[in-house]
CSV table of C-alpha atoms in Angstrom, one decimal:
chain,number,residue,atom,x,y,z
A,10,UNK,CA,-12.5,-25.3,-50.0
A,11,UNK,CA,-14.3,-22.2,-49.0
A,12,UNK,CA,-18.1,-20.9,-48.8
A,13,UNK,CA,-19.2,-17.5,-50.5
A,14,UNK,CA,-21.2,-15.7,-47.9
A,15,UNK,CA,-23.3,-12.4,-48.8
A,16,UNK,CA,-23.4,-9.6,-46.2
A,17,UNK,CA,-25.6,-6.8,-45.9
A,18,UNK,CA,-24.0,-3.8,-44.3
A,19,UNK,CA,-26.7,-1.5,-43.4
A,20,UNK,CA,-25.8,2.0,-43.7
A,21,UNK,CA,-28.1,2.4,-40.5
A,22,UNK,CA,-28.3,-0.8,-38.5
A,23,UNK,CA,-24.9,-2.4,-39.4
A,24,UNK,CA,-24.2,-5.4,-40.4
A,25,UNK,CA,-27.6,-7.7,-40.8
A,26,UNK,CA,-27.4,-11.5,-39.9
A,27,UNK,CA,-27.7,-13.5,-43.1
A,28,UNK,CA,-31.3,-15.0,-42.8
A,29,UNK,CA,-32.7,-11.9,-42.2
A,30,UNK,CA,-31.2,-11.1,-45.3
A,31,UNK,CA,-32.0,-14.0,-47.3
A,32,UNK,CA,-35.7,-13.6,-46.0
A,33,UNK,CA,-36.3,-10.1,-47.0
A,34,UNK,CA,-34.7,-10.9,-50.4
A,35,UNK,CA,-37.1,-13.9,-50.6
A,36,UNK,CA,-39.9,-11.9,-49.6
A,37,UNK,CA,-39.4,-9.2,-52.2
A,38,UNK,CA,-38.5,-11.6,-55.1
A,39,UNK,CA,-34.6,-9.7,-55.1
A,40,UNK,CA,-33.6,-13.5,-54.6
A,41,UNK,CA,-33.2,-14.4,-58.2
A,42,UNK,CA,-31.1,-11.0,-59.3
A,43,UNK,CA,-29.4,-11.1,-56.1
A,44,UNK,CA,-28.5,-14.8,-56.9
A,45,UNK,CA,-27.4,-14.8,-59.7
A,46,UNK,CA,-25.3,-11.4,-59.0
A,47,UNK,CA,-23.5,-13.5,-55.9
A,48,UNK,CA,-22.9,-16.7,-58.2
A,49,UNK,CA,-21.1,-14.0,-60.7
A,50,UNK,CA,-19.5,-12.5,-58.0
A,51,UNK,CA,-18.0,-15.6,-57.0
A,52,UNK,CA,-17.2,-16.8,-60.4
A,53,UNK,CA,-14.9,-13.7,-60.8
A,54,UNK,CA,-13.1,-14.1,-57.8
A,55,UNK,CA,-12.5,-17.7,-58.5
A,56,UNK,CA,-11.4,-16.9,-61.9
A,57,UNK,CA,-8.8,-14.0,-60.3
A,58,UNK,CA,-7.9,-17.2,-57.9
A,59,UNK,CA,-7.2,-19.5,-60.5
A,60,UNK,CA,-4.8,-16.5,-62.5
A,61,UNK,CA,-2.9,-16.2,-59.7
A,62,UNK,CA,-2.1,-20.1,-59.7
A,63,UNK,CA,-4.9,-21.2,-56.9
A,64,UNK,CA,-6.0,-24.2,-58.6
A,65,UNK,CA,-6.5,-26.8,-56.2
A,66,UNK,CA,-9.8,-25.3,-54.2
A,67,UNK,CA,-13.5,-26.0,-54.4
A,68,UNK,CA,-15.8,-22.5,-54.0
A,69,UNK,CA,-19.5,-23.4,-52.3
A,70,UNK,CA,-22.5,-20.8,-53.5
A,71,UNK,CA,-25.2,-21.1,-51.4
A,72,UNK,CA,-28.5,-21.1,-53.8
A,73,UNK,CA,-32.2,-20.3,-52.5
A,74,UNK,CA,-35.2,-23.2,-53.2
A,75,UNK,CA,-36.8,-19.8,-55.0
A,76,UNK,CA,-33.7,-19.8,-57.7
A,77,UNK,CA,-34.7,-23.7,-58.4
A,78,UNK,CA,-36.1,-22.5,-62.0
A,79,UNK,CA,-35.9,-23.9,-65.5
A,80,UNK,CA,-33.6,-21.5,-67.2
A,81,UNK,CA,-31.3,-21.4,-63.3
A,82,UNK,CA,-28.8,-24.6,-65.1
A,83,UNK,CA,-28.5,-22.5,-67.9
A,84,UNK,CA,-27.9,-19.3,-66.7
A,85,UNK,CA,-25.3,-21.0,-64.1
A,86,UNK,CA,-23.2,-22.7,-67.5
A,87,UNK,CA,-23.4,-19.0,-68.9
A,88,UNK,CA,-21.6,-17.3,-65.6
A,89,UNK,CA,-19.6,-19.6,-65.7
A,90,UNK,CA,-18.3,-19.8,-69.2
A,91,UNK,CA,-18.0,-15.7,-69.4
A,92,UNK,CA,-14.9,-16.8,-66.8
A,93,UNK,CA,-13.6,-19.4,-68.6
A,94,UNK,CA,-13.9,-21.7,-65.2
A,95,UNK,CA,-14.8,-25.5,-65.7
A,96,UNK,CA,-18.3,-26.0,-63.7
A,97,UNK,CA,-16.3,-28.2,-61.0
A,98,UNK,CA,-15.0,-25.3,-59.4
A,99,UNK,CA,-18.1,-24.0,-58.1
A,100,UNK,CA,-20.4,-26.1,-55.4
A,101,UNK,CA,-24.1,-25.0,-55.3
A,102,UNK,CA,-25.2,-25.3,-52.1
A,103,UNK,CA,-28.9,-25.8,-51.4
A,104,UNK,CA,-30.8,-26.6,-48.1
A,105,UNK,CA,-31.8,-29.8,-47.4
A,106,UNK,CA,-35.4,-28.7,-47.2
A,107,UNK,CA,-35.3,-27.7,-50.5
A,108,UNK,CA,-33.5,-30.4,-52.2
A,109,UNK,CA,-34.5,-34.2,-50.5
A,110,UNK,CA,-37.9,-34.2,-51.8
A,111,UNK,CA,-37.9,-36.2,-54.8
A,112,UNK,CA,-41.8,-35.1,-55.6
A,113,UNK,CA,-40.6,-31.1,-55.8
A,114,UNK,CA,-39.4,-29.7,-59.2
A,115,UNK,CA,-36.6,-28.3,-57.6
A,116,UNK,CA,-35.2,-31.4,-57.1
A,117,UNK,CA,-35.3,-32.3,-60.4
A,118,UNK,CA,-33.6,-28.9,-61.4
A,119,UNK,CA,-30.9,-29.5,-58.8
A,120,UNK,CA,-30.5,-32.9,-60.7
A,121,UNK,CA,-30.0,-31.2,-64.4
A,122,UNK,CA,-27.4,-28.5,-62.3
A,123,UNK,CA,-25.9,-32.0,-61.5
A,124,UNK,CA,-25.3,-33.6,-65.2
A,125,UNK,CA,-24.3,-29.5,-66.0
A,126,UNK,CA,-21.1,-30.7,-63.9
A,127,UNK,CA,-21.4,-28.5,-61.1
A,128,UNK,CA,-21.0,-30.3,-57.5
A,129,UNK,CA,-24.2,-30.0,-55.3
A,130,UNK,CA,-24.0,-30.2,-51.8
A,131,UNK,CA,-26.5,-30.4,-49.4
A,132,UNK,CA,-26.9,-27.7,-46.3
A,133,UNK,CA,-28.2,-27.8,-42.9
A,134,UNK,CA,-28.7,-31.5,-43.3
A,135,UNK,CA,-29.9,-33.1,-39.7
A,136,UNK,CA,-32.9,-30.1,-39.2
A,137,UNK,CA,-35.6,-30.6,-41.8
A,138,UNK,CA,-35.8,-34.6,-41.8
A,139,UNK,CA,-33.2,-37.1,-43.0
A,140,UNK,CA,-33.7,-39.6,-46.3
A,141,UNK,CA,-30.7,-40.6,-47.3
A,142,UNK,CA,-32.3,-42.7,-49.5
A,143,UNK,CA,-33.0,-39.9,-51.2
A,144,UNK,CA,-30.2,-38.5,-51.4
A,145,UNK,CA,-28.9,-42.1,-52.9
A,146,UNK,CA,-31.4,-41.5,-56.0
A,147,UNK,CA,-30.7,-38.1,-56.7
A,148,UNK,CA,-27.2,-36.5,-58.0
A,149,UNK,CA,-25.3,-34.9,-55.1
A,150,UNK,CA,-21.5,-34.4,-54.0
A,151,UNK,CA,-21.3,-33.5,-50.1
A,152,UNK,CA,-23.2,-33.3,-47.2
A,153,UNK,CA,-23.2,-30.8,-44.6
A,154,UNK,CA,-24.2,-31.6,-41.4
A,155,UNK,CA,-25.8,-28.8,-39.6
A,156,UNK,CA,-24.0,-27.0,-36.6
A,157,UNK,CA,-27.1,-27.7,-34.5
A,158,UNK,CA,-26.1,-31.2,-34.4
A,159,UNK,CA,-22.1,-30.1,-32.9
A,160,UNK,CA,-23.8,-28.5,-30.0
A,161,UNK,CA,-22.9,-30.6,-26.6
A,162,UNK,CA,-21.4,-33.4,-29.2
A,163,UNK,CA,-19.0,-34.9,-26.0
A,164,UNK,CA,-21.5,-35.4,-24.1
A,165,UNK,CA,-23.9,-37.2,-26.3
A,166,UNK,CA,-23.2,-40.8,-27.3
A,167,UNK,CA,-26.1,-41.2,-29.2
A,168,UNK,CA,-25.6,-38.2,-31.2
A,169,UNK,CA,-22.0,-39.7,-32.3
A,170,UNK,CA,-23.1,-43.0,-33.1
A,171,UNK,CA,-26.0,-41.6,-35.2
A,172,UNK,CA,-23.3,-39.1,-36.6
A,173,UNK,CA,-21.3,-42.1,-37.6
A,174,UNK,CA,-24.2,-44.0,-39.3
A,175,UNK,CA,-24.5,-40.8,-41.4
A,176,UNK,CA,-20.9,-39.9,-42.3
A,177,UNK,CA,-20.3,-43.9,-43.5
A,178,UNK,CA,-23.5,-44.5,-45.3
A,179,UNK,CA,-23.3,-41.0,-47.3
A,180,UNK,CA,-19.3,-42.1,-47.7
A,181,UNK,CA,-20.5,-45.5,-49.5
A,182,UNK,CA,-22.5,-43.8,-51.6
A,183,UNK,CA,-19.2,-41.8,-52.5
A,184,UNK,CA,-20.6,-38.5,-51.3
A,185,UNK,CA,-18.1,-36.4,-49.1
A,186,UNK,CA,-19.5,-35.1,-45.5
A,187,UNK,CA,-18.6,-31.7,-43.7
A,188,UNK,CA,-19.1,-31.0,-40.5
A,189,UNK,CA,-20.6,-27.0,-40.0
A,190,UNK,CA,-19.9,-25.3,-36.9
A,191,UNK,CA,-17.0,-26.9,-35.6
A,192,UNK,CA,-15.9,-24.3,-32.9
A,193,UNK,CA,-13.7,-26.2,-30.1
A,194,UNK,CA,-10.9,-28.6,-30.6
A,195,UNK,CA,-12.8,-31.0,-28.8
A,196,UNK,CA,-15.3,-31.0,-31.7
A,197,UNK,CA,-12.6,-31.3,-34.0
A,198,UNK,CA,-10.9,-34.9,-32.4
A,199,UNK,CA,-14.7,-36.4,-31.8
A,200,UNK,CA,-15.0,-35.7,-36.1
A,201,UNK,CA,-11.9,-37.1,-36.7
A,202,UNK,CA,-12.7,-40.0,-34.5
A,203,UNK,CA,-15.4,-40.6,-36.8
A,204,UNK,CA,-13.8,-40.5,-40.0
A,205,UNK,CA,-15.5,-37.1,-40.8
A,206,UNK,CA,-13.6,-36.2,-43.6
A,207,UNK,CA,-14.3,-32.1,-43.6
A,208,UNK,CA,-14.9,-29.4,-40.9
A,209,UNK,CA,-15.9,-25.8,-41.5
A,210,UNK,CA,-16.2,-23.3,-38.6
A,211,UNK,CA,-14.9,-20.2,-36.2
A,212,UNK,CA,-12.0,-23.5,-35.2
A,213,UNK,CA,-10.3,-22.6,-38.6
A,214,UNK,CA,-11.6,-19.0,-39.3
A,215,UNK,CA,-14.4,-16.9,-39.3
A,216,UNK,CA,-15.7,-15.3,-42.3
A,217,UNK,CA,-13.1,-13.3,-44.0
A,218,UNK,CA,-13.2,-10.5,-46.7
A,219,UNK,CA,-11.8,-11.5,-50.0
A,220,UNK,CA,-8.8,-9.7,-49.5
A,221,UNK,CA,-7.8,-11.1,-46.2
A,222,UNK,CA,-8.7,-14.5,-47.3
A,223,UNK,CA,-5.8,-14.7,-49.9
A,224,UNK,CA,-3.0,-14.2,-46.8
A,225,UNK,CA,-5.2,-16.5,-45.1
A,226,UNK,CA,-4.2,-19.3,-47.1
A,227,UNK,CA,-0.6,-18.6,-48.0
């Protein structure tokens, strides 16, 4: 699988880290055009994917709290059926912030982008607060736990055993965990020592342009 990221290259001051981004599109209210423009974005490189025979791959889209609206399940089904791409190819990705609290509305809109057949995955899970009972009662496909919690992972036995608590319970409740920020191959044989079933990180690649991505992966 792979994770659409956006990049703002500043004609002045270069490349801009992502939450700066994301904040100043917040801020403005650009979030919901620039959204919905990444989500199409991704759909047609998916669909240009799946023409040249690259079927078997999952494409994340990381979704702001602020996008959460009635009409966003909708206007996701639309994109997508402008490309002709069943809804399981695309994962919307939402902060865990934004999605564990059953009381929000958001949560409830994250469940109807659920039944649309999209998978939902949870971000940054670990930072905000943990409730996976939560996340039992509400609709979701994967788990990312956050690269805050790789950090010094050899040398904390607590950290692994609590890791391990998560990655089985959220695996009995059929929901796949990935593990962000995996840099070192230490990391890497700690995860597969506890039956982490996906990585993401610098350890496999960093980002990479469309383009580059395609030789990547032959």
């Amino acid at each position: 699988g792979v994770e659409s990221l956006i990049r703002w290259k500043h004609p002045s001051y270069g490349l801009i880290p992502a939450p700066i981004t994301v904040a100043l599109a917040e801020d403005s209210g650009l979030i919901r055009p620039i959204g919905l423009w990444v989500f199409e974005t991704a759909c047609q490189v998916r669909k240009s994917w799946l023409d040249a025979g690259i079927t078997d791959l999952w494409m994340a889209v990381n979704v702001s709290a602020l996008q959460l609206e009635s009409s966003f399940p909708k206007q996701l089904l639309d994109i997508a059926a402008r490309y002709d791409l069943p809804p399981s190819l695309l994962e919307v990705e939402v902060t865990e912030s934004s999605a564990l609290d059953s009381d929000k509305p958001e949560s409830h809109i994250l469940s109807r982008v659920y039944d649309a057949g999209f998978p939902v995955a949870i971000d940054d899970f670990g930072v905000a607060y943990a409730n996976l009972m939560t996340l039992a009662r509400l609709g979701f496909d994967e788990l990312k736990l956050d690269k805050s919690l790789m950090d010094d992972l050899g040398d904390s036995d607590k950290r692994q055993r609590l890791l391990r608590l998560v990655i089985e319970a959220a695996g009995d409740m059929g929901i796949r965990t990935v593990a962000e920020g995996v840099e070192t191959r230490e990391q890497l044989e700690i995860l597969r020592g506890l039956r982490c079933p996906v990585v993401q990180g610098y350890l496999l690649s960093p980002p990479l342009p469309v383009e580059d991505f395609v030789s990547f992966l032959a």
